[in-house]
mmCIF file of C-alpha atoms in Angstrom:
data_model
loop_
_atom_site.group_PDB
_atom_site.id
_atom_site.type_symbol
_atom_site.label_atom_id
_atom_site.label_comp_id
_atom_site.label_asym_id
_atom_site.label_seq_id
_atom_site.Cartn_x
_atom_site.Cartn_y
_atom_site.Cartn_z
ATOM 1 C CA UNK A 1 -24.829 -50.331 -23.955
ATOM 2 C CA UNK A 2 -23.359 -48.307 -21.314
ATOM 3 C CA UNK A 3 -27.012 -46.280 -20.504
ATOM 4 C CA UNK A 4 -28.626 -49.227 -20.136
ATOM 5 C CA UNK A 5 -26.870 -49.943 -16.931
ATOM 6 C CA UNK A 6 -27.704 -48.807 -13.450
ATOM 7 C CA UNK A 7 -25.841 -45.559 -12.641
ATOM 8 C CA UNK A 8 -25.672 -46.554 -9.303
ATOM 9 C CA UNK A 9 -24.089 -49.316 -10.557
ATOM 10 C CA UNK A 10 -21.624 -47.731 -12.776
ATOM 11 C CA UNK A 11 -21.012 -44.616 -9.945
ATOM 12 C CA UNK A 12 -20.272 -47.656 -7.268
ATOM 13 C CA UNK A 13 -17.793 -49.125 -9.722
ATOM 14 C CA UNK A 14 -16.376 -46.117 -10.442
ATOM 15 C CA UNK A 15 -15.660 -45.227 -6.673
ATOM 16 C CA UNK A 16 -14.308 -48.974 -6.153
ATOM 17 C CA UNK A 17 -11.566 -48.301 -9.422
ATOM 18 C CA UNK A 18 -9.672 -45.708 -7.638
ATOM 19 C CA UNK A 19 -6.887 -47.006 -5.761
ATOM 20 C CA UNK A 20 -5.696 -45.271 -3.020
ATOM 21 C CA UNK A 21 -3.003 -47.987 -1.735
ATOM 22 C CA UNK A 22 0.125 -46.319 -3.106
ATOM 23 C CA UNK A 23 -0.671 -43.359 -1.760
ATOM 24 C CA UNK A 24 -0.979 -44.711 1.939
ATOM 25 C CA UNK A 25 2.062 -47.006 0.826
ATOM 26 C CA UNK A 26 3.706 -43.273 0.191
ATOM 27 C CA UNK A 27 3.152 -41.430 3.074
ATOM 28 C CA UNK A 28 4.152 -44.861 5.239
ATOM 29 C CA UNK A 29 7.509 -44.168 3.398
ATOM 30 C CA UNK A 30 7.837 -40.370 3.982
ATOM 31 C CA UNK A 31 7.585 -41.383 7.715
ATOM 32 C CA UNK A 32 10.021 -44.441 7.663
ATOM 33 C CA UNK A 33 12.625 -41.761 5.944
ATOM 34 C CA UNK A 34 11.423 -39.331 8.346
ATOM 35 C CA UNK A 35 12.201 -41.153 11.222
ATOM 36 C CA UNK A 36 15.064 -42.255 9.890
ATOM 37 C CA UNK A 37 16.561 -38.810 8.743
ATOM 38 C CA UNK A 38 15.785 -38.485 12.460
ATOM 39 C CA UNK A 39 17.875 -41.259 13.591
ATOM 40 C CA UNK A 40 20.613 -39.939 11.315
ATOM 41 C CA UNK A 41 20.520 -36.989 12.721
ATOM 42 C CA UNK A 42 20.360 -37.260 15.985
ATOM 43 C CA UNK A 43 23.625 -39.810 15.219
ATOM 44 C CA UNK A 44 25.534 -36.453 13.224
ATOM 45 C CA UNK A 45 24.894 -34.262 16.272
ATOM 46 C CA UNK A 46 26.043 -36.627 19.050
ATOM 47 C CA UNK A 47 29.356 -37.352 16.364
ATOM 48 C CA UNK A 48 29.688 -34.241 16.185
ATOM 49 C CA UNK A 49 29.284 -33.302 20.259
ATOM 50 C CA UNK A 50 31.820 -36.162 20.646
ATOM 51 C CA UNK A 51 34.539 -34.511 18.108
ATOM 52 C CA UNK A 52 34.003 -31.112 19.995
ATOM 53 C CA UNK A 53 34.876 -33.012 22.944
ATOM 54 C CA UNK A 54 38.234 -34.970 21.496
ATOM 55 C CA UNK A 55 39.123 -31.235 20.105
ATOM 56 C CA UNK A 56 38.926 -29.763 23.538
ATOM 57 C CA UNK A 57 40.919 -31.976 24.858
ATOM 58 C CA UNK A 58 43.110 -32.197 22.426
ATOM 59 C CA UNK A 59 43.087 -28.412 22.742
ATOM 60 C CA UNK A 60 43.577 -28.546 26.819
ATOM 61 C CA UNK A 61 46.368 -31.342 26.046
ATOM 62 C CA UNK A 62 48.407 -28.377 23.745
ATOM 63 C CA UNK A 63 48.540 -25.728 25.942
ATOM 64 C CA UNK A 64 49.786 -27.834 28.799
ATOM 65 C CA UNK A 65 52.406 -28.752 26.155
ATOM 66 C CA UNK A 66 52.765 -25.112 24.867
ATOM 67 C CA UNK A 67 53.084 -24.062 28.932
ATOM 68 C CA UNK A 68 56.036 -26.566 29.771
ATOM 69 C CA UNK A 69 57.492 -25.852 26.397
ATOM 70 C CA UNK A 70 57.395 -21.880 27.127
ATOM 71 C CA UNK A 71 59.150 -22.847 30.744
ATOM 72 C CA UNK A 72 61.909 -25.349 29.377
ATOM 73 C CA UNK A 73 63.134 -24.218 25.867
ATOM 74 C CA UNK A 74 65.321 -20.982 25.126
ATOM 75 C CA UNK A 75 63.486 -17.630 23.269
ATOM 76 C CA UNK A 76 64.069 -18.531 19.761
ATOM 77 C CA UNK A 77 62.995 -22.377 19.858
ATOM 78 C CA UNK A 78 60.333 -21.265 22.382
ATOM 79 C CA UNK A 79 58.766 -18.380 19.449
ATOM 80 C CA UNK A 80 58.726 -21.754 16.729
ATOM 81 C CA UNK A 81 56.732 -23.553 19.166
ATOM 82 C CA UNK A 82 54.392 -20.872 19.898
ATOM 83 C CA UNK A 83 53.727 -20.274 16.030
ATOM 84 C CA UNK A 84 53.206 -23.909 15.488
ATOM 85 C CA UNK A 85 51.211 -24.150 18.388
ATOM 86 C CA UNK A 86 49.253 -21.661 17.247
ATOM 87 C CA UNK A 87 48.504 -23.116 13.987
ATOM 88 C CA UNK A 88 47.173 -26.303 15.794
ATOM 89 C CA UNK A 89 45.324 -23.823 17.754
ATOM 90 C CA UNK A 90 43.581 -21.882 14.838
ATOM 91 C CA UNK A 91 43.115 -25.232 13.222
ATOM 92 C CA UNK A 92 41.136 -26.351 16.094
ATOM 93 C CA UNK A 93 39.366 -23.772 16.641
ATOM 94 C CA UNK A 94 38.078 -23.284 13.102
ATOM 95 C CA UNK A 95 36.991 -27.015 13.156
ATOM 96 C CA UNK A 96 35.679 -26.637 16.384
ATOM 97 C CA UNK A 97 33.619 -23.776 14.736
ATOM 98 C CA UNK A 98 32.226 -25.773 11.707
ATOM 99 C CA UNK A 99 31.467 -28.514 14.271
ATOM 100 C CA UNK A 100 29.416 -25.823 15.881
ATOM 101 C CA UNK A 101 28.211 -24.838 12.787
ATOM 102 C CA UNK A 102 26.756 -27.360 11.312
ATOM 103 C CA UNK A 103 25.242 -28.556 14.391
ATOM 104 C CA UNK A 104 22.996 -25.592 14.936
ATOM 105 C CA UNK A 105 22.122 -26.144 10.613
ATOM 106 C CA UNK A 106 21.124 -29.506 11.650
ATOM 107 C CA UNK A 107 19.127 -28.555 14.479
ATOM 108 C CA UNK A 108 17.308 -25.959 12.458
ATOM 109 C CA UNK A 109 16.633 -28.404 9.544
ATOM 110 C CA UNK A 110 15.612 -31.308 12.491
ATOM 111 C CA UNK A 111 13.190 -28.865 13.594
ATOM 112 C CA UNK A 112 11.806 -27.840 10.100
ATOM 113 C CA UNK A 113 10.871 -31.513 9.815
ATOM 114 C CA UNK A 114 9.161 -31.781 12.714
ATOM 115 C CA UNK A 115 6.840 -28.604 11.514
ATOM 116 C CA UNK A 116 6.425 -30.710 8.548
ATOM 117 C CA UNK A 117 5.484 -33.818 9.728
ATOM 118 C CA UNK A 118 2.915 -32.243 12.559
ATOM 119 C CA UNK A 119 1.633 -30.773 8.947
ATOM 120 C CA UNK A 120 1.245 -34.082 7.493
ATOM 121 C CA UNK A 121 -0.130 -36.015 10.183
ATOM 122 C CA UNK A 122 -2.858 -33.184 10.368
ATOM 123 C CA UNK A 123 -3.544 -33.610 7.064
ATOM 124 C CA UNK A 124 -4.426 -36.941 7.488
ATOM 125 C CA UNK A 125 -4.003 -39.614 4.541
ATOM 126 C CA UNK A 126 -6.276 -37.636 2.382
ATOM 127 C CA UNK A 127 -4.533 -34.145 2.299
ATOM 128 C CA UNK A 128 -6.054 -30.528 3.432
ATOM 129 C CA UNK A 129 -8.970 -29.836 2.721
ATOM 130 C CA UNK A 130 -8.207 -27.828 -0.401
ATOM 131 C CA UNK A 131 -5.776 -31.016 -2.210
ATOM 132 C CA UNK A 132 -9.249 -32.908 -1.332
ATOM 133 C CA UNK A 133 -11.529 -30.385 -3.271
ATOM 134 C CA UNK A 134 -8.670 -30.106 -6.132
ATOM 135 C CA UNK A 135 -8.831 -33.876 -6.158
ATOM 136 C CA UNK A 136 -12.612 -34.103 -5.860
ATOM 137 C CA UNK A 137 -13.043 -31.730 -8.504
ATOM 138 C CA UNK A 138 -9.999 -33.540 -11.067
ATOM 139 C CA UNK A 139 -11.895 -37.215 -10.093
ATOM 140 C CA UNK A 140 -15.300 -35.592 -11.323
ATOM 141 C CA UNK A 141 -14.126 -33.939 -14.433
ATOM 142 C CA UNK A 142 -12.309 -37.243 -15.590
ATOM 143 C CA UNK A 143 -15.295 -39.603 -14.498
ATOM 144 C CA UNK A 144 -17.520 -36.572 -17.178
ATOM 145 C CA UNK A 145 -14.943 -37.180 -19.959
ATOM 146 C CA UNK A 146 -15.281 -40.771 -19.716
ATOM 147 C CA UNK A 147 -18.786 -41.301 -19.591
ATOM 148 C CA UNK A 148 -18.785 -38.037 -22.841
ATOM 149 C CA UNK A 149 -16.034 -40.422 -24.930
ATOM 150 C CA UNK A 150 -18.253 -43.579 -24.071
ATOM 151 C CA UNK A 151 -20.944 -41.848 -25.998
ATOM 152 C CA UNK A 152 -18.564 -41.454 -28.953
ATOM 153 C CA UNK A 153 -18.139 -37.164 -27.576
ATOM 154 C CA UNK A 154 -14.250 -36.204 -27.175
ATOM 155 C CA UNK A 155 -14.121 -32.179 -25.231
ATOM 156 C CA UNK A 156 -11.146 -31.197 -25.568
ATOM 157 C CA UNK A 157 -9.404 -28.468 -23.516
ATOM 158 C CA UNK A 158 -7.966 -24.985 -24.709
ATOM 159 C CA UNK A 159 -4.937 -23.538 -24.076
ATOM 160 C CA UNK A 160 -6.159 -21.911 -20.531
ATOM 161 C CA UNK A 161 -7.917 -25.424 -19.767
ATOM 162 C CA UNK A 162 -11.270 -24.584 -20.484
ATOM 163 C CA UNK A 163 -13.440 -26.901 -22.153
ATOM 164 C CA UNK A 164 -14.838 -24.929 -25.097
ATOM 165 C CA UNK A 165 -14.638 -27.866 -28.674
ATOM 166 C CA UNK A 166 -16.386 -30.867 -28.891
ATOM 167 C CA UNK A 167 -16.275 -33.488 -31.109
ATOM 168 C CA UNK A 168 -19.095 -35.882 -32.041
ATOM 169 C CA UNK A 169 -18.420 -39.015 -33.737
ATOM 170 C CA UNK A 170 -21.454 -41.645 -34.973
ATOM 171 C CA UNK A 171 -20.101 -44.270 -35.729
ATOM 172 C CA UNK A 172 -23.048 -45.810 -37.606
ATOM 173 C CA UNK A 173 -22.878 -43.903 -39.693
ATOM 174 C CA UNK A 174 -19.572 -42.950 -39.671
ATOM 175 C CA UNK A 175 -19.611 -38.672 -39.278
ATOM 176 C CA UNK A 176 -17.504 -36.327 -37.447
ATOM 177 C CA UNK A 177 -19.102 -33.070 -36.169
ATOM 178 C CA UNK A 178 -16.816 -30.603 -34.597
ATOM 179 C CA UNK A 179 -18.778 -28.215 -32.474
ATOM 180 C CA UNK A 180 -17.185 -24.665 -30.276
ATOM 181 C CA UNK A 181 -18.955 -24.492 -27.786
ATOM 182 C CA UNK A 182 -20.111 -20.884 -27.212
ATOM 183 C CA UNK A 183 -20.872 -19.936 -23.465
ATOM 184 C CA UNK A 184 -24.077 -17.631 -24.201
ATOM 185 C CA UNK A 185 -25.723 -21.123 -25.074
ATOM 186 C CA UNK A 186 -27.218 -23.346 -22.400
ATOM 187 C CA UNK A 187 -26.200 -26.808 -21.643
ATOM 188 C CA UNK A 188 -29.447 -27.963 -22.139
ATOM 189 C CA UNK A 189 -29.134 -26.701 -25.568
ATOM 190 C CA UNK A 190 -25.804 -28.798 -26.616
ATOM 191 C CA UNK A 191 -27.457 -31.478 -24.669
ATOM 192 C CA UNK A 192 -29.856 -32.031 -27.136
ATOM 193 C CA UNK A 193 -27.413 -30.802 -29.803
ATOM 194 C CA UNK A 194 -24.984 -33.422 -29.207
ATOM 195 C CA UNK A 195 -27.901 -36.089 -28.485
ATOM 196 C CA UNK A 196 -29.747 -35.400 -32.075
ATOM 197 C CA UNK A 197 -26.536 -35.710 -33.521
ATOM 198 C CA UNK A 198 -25.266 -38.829 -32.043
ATOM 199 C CA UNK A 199 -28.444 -40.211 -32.649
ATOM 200 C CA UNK A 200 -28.915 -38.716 -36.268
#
């Protein structure tokens, strides 16, 4: 029977059941994708840096074009030129602009990850220090529900998550007591309630 053991015994098992190796197998992923999102990153931005370049150029390489054209051509071949020219112009500037663009969006999100991996790593493997006392508090309340449904006791939750209905099974002799559990009682009292009745 389960209260003839040591609780020492059962509290030591208890401890050794949880398994906390997929959660340091998680967080070793979160960095291995942050680092390389990093990598990615860093990649987009020098792409990027390197296509604002080539535009620039490309840019430089038009006018001088645009310059002899102006100096060579007559007036009205010279004004087509100049409006074509000017397309290429507003096209490259408007991708030069979303280059721009989207490398300030990625240095703002590179930097947002940063904040949030200094967060992690000061959180440590086990969280802060309120996910630990949420956790603590979760592990307890399961390891009590347990050791109640051992003893043949199911509580079962309301709709706001309190623990106000109990049910009591014998099973030698094969009842079914369904008890509310009113606050202005004391434990102690449905202690011995549910004890006399399992036992009974």
């Amino acid at each position: 029977m389960l209260l003839d053991e040591d609780p020492g015994t059962l509290i030591h098992h208890t401890i050794g059941n949880f398994n906390i190796h997929p959660d340091k197998q998680a967080i070793t992923r979160i960095n291995d994708s942050l680092s390389t999102l990093q990598q990615s990153r860093d990649l987009r931005i020098r792409e990027a840096e390197s296509a604002m370049r080539k535009l620039s150029r490309h840019l430089n390489s038009l006018s001088t074009q645009h310059e002899e054209a102006v100096a060579v051509h007559d007036s009205g071949k010279h004004a087509a030129e100049i409006v074509e020219l000017d397309t290429k112009k507003f096209r490259i500037a408007k991708a030069a602009s979303e280059l721009e663009i989207e490398s300030e969006r990625l240095d703002s999100e590179l930097e947002m990850l940063k904040e949030r991996l200094v967060d992690l790593e000061s959180q440590g493997l086990e969280g802060d220090e309120t996910t630990r006392r949420e956790r603590e508090a979760d592990d307890a309340t399961i390891l009590r529900l347990k050791i109640f449904r051992s003893l043949g006791v199911d509580i079962e939750p309301d709709e706001a998550g309190n623990f106000n209905r109990a049910v009591i099974r014998n099973s030698r002799k094969g009842d079914v007591h369904v008890v509310n559990i009113d606050p202005k009682f004391s434990r102690f009292f449905y202690a011995n309630y549910f004890w006399s009745t399992m036992q009974g």
